Coordinates of C-alpha atoms and ligand atoms in Angstrom, one line a residue:
M1 CA 0.0 0.0 0.0
F2 CA 1.1 3.6 -0.5
S3 CA 1.1 6.4 2.0
V4 CA 0.7 9.8 0.4
K5 CA 1.2 13.1 2.2
W6 CA 2.4 16.7 1.5
Q7 CA 5.9 17.5 2.8
N8 CA 7.3 20.4 0.7
G9 CA 6.2 18.2 -2.2
V10 CA 4.2 15.0 -2.6
L11 CA 5.8 12.4 -0.3
V12 CA 5.0 8.8 -1.3
E13 CA 6.0 5.8 0.7
S14 CA 5.7 2.1 0.2
K15 CA 7.5 -0.8 1.9
G16 CA 11.2 0.0 1.9
F17 CA 10.8 2.9 -0.6
S18 CA 10.1 6.6 -0.3
I19 CA 10.1 9.3 -3.0
V20 CA 9.3 13.0 -2.9
L21 CA 7.7 14.4 -6.1
D22 CA 8.6 17.9 -7.2
P23 CA 9.8 19.0 -3.8
M24 CA 10.1 22.8 -3.2
K25 CA 12.7 22.3 -0.5
K26 CA 15.1 19.5 0.6
V27 CA 13.1 16.6 2.0
E28 CA 15.6 14.6 4.1
S29 CA 13.2 11.7 4.9
A30 CA 12.8 10.7 1.2
D31 CA 15.3 8.3 -0.4
F32 CA 14.6 9.6 -3.9
A33 CA 13.2 12.6 -5.7
F34 CA 11.2 12.9 -8.9
I35 CA 11.3 16.1 -11.1
S36 CA 8.4 16.2 -13.5
H37 CA 9.5 19.0 -15.7
A38 CA 11.9 22.0 -16.0
H39 CA 9.8 24.8 -14.7
M40 CA 11.7 26.5 -11.8
D41 CA 9.0 25.9 -9.2
H42 CA 9.4 22.1 -9.8
T43 CA 13.2 21.7 -10.0
N44 CA 14.5 22.4 -6.5
A45 CA 15.6 18.8 -6.1
F46 CA 18.2 19.3 -8.8
T47 CA 20.1 21.5 -6.3
D48 CA 20.2 18.6 -3.8
S49 CA 23.3 17.0 -5.4
N50 CA 23.5 14.0 -3.0
K51 CA 20.0 12.7 -3.5
I52 CA 19.2 10.3 -6.4
K53 CA 16.7 12.0 -8.6
Y54 CA 14.5 10.6 -11.4
S55 CA 13.7 12.8 -14.4
T56 CA 13.6 12.6 -18.2
K57 CA 17.0 13.5 -19.8
E58 CA 15.1 16.3 -21.6
T59 CA 14.1 17.9 -18.3
A60 CA 17.6 17.7 -16.9
A61 CA 19.1 19.2 -20.1
L62 CA 16.6 22.0 -20.1
Y63 CA 17.3 22.8 -16.4
E64 CA 21.0 22.8 -17.1
A65 CA 20.5 25.2 -20.1
V66 CA 18.1 27.6 -18.5
A67 CA 19.4 27.6 -14.9
D68 CA 23.0 27.4 -16.1
R69 CA 23.8 24.7 -13.5
K70 CA 25.1 21.2 -13.7
T71 CA 22.9 18.3 -12.4
K72 CA 24.3 15.3 -10.4
N73 CA 23.0 11.9 -9.4
V74 CA 20.1 12.0 -12.0
V75 CA 18.7 8.7 -13.2
S76 CA 17.2 9.3 -16.6
C77 CA 13.8 7.8 -17.4
A78 CA 12.4 7.6 -20.9
Y79 CA 8.7 7.7 -21.6
G80 CA 7.2 4.2 -21.2
Q81 CA 10.4 2.7 -19.7
S82 CA 9.9 0.8 -16.4
L83 CA 12.4 0.7 -13.5
S84 CA 12.2 -1.3 -10.4
V85 CA 13.4 -0.1 -7.0
H86 CA 13.0 -2.6 -4.2
D87 CA 9.4 -3.9 -4.7
T88 CA 8.1 -0.8 -6.4
R89 CA 7.9 -0.3 -10.1
L90 CA 8.3 3.2 -11.6
K91 CA 7.2 4.3 -15.0
V92 CA 7.1 7.8 -16.5
V93 CA 4.7 8.9 -19.2
N94 CA 4.4 12.1 -21.3
S95 CA 2.4 14.7 -19.4
G96 CA 1.8 17.0 -22.4
H97 CA 2.8 20.1 -20.4
V98 CA 6.2 21.2 -21.9
F99 CA 9.2 19.5 -23.6
G100 CA 10.3 16.5 -21.6
S101 CA 7.5 16.8 -19.0
A102 CA 6.6 13.6 -17.3
A103 CA 3.8 12.1 -15.1
L104 CA 4.8 9.2 -12.8
L105 CA 3.2 5.8 -12.2
L106 CA 4.2 3.7 -9.2
V107 CA 3.0 0.1 -8.7
H108 CA 3.5 -1.8 -5.5
D109 CA 1.5 -4.9 -4.4
N110 CA -0.8 -4.5 -7.4
V111 CA -1.8 -1.0 -6.2
T112 CA -1.2 1.8 -8.9
F113 CA -0.4 5.3 -7.9
F114 CA -0.4 8.1 -10.5
Y115 CA 1.1 11.6 -10.2
T116 CA 0.3 13.9 -13.1
G117 CA 2.8 16.7 -12.4
D118 CA 1.7 19.8 -14.4
F119 CA -0.1 18.4 -17.4
N120 CA -2.1 19.3 -20.5
F121 CA -4.9 17.1 -21.8
A122 CA -5.0 18.8 -25.3
N123 CA -2.6 18.4 -28.2
T124 CA -0.6 21.5 -29.1
L125 CA 1.9 22.4 -31.9
T126 CA 4.7 21.0 -29.7
Q127 CA 3.3 18.5 -27.3
N128 CA 0.9 15.5 -27.4
A129 CA -1.7 15.4 -24.7
I130 CA -1.2 13.2 -21.6
S131 CA -2.7 9.7 -21.8
P132 CA -5.0 8.9 -18.9
Q133 CA -3.9 5.9 -16.8
E134 CA -6.2 3.6 -14.9
C135 CA -5.1 3.9 -11.2
D136 CA -6.1 3.4 -7.6
I137 CA -4.6 6.6 -6.2
L138 CA -4.4 9.8 -8.4
V139 CA -2.6 13.0 -7.4
I140 CA -3.7 15.6 -9.9
E141 CA -2.6 19.2 -10.3
T142 CA -5.7 21.6 -10.3
T143 CA -4.1 24.9 -11.3
Y144 CA -7.3 25.8 -13.3
G145 CA -9.7 23.7 -11.2
R146 CA -12.5 26.3 -11.1
P147 CA -15.6 26.2 -13.3
D148 CA -14.9 29.5 -15.0
F149 CA -11.5 28.4 -16.4
V150 CA -12.6 27.0 -19.7
F151 CA -10.1 27.8 -22.4
P152 CA -11.1 28.9 -26.0
S153 CA -10.2 26.6 -28.9
R154 CA -6.4 26.4 -29.3
E155 CA -6.7 26.8 -33.1
D156 CA -8.6 30.1 -32.7
V157 CA -6.0 31.5 -30.3
Y158 CA -3.2 30.5 -32.7
D159 CA -5.1 32.4 -35.4
Q160 CA -5.5 35.5 -33.2
I161 CA -1.8 35.5 -32.3
V162 CA -0.7 35.3 -36.0
Q163 CA -3.2 38.0 -37.0
W164 CA -2.1 40.4 -34.2
A165 CA 1.6 39.9 -35.1
A166 CA 1.0 40.6 -38.8
S167 CA -1.1 43.6 -38.1
T168 CA 1.4 45.0 -35.6
I169 CA 4.2 44.7 -38.2
M170 CA 2.0 46.3 -40.8
H171 CA 1.6 49.3 -38.5
G172 CA 5.4 49.6 -38.2
D173 CA 5.6 48.2 -34.6
I174 CA 7.3 45.1 -33.3
P175 CA 5.2 42.3 -31.9
C176 CA 6.8 41.0 -28.7
F177 CA 5.6 38.0 -26.5
L178 CA 6.3 37.6 -22.8
V179 CA 6.6 33.8 -22.4
Y180 CA 8.1 31.1 -20.2
P181 CA 11.5 30.1 -21.7
V182 CA 10.4 26.4 -21.3
G183 CA 7.1 25.6 -22.9
K184 CA 5.3 28.6 -24.4
A185 CA 8.5 29.9 -26.0
Q186 CA 8.7 26.7 -28.1
E187 CA 5.0 26.7 -28.9
I188 CA 5.1 30.3 -30.2
T189 CA 8.3 29.7 -32.1
R190 CA 6.7 26.7 -33.8
L191 CA 3.5 28.6 -34.6
F192 CA 5.4 31.3 -36.5
N193 CA 7.7 28.7 -38.2
L194 CA 4.8 26.6 -39.4
F195 CA 2.3 29.1 -40.6
T196 CA 4.2 32.3 -41.4
S197 CA 7.6 33.4 -42.9
I198 CA 8.1 35.9 -40.1
P199 CA 11.5 35.4 -38.4
V200 CA 11.4 34.7 -34.7
V201 CA 14.0 36.5 -32.6
T202 CA 14.7 35.1 -29.1
H203 CA 16.1 36.6 -25.9
P204 CA 19.2 34.6 -24.9
S205 CA 17.4 32.6 -22.1
I206 CA 14.8 31.5 -24.7
T207 CA 17.6 30.8 -27.3
R208 CA 19.2 28.4 -24.8
A209 CA 15.9 26.5 -24.2
N210 CA 15.0 26.4 -27.9
A211 CA 18.6 25.2 -28.7
T212 CA 18.2 22.4 -26.1
V213 CA 15.0 21.2 -27.7
N214 CA 16.8 21.2 -31.1
S215 CA 19.6 19.2 -29.6
F216 CA 17.0 16.4 -29.1
G217 CA 16.0 16.5 -32.7
G218 CA 13.6 19.5 -32.7
D219 CA 13.6 21.8 -35.7
L220 CA 12.8 25.2 -34.2
A221 CA 14.0 28.2 -36.4
F222 CA 15.0 31.3 -34.4
Y223 CA 17.6 34.0 -34.2
D224 CA 19.3 35.0 -31.0
L225 CA 18.8 38.6 -29.9
A226 CA 22.4 38.7 -28.8
G227 CA 23.6 37.5 -32.3
A228 CA 22.0 37.6 -35.7
G229 CA 18.6 38.5 -34.2
E230 CA 19.8 42.0 -33.3
E231 CA 19.9 43.2 -36.9
I232 CA 16.6 41.5 -37.7
L233 CA 15.0 43.2 -34.8
K234 CA 16.2 46.6 -36.1
S235 CA 14.5 45.9 -39.4
G236 CA 11.2 45.5 -37.5
N237 CA 10.0 42.6 -39.7
C238 CA 10.0 39.9 -37.0
V239 CA 8.4 38.7 -33.8
C240 CA 10.5 38.8 -30.6
L241 CA 10.2 36.5 -27.6
F242 CA 11.1 37.7 -24.1
P243 CA 11.0 35.7 -20.8
T244 CA 8.3 36.5 -18.2
S245 CA 11.0 37.6 -15.8
L246 CA 11.0 40.9 -17.9
N247 CA 8.0 43.2 -18.2
S248 CA 6.4 45.3 -20.8
R249 CA 7.8 48.6 -19.5
A250 CA 11.4 47.3 -19.4
I251 CA 11.1 46.0 -23.0
K252 CA 9.6 49.3 -24.3
M253 CA 12.4 51.3 -22.6
V254 CA 14.9 49.5 -24.8
Y255 CA 12.6 49.0 -27.9
P256 CA 10.2 51.9 -28.1
R257 CA 8.4 50.3 -31.1
A258 CA 7.6 47.1 -29.1
R259 CA 4.0 46.1 -28.7
V260 CA 3.8 43.5 -25.9
A261 CA 1.5 40.5 -25.5
T262 CA 1.3 38.0 -22.6
V263 CA 0.3 34.4 -23.4
T264 CA -1.3 32.7 -20.4
G265 CA -4.4 30.9 -19.2
W266 CA -4.7 33.5 -16.5
G267 CA -5.7 35.9 -19.3
L268 CA -9.2 34.7 -18.7
T269 CA -9.3 36.6 -15.4
F270 CA -6.9 39.4 -15.4
G271 CA -7.4 40.8 -18.9
K272 CA -4.6 42.7 -20.5
R273 CA -3.0 43.8 -17.2
S274 CA 0.3 45.6 -17.9
A275 CA 0.7 44.4 -21.5
D276 CA -0.9 45.7 -24.7
T277 CA -2.8 42.5 -25.2
T278 CA -3.2 39.0 -23.8
F279 CA -3.8 35.6 -25.5
V280 CA -5.5 32.8 -23.5
L281 CA -3.1 29.9 -24.2
S282 CA -2.1 27.6 -21.4
S283 CA 0.1 24.5 -21.0
H284 CA -2.2 23.2 -18.3
A285 CA -5.6 21.4 -18.5
D286 CA -8.6 23.6 -18.1
Y287 CA -11.5 22.8 -15.8
L288 CA -13.5 20.6 -18.2
Q289 CA -10.3 18.7 -19.2
L290 CA -9.5 18.1 -15.6
L291 CA -12.9 16.5 -15.0
S292 CA -12.7 14.3 -18.1
F293 CA -9.2 13.2 -17.2
V294 CA -10.2 12.1 -13.7
K295 CA -13.1 10.1 -15.1
E296 CA -10.9 8.3 -17.6
C297 CA -8.3 7.4 -14.9
N298 CA -11.2 6.1 -12.7
P299 CA -9.3 6.2 -9.4
K300 CA -10.5 5.0 -6.0
K301 CA -8.9 8.0 -4.3
V302 CA -8.0 11.4 -5.7
Y303 CA -5.7 14.0 -4.1
T304 CA -5.7 17.5 -5.6
I305 CA -2.7 19.9 -5.5
H306 CA -2.0 23.5 -6.6
G307 CA -4.5 26.2 -7.6
Y308 CA -8.1 25.5 -6.8
S309 CA -7.5 22.2 -5.1
E310 CA -10.3 22.5 -2.6
I311 CA -13.0 23.6 -5.1
F312 CA -12.0 20.9 -7.5
A313 CA -11.9 18.2 -4.7
N314 CA -15.4 19.2 -3.6
K315 CA -16.7 19.0 -7.2
L316 CA -15.2 15.4 -7.5
K317 CA -16.9 14.5 -4.2
R318 CA -20.2 15.6 -5.6
L319 CA -19.5 13.3 -8.6
G320 CA -19.0 10.4 -6.2
F321 CA -15.2 10.3 -6.0
D322 CA -13.3 9.9 -2.7
S323 CA -11.2 13.1 -3.0
A324 CA -9.4 15.7 -0.9
P325 CA -6.8 18.4 -1.3
L326 CA -3.4 17.2 -0.3
E327 CA -1.8 20.4 1.0
V328 CA -4.0 20.9 4.1
Ligands
LIG1 ZN1 4.9 23.8 -15.1

């Protein structure tokens, strides 16, 4: 049987085996750690050089490129590959969230535990959707677990993004996107590569992430702002990607012709905020996708984490699932 609790991450224990999933701090009591993907709020365990960590090699490589740090004691897991530790079997599957992102299945004594990590249940230009897994215990992220978070069709949003960029260039301005270097940056790069001939100029932090994806066989075409991209940006005939660690004002101080767009699921609630426009495009499942995902996994017990974990756990209870938020 598995014991599941929150201890700066999801701590899962079975006989002779303990693993902490996406810990935010060091968790001494766990023998192992699992890192589901390369977003910085999930990668703290990479800084614990002594602990043995499981992740995909794509996630470790992206972390090394973006954080500019070396990883140590990482056991690489490929999608679909099974590993045995004592009497527990581990398997990672694609979680559809960003390049290299993984969900984790653990099996012990015929009991199946499934941790989604951050996940997307829709296909995108860069990721295939997660595949639901029949399980006994499900730990699911519920970032958008509130009924009003229902995203518009991805194709429509792609269309709006391209139209906005073309019209911005036509008016003599430069369309700029504030995006996460891992995830949205690759999706926007691919969108312009596939459907337009507009060159994509990338901030160095995004250049490193895109180049890492290409080192695994990706074919993203982009120009580094600190290299060939500088001249292209001066011409004004391009789109430019900046990391979310910058903001609209800082970009416009350097590039007065910049028009800035944010690209996030939160656009449903906060509108344009400090940017010129916002596109509702997320790397997470929305409320309706979360519900169908749980139904397809058909678990006996569901724990919700992140975002609207309590609201979503209550909804699942009303649907007849044994569910509770894990963090309380
Ligand atoms: Zn994430």
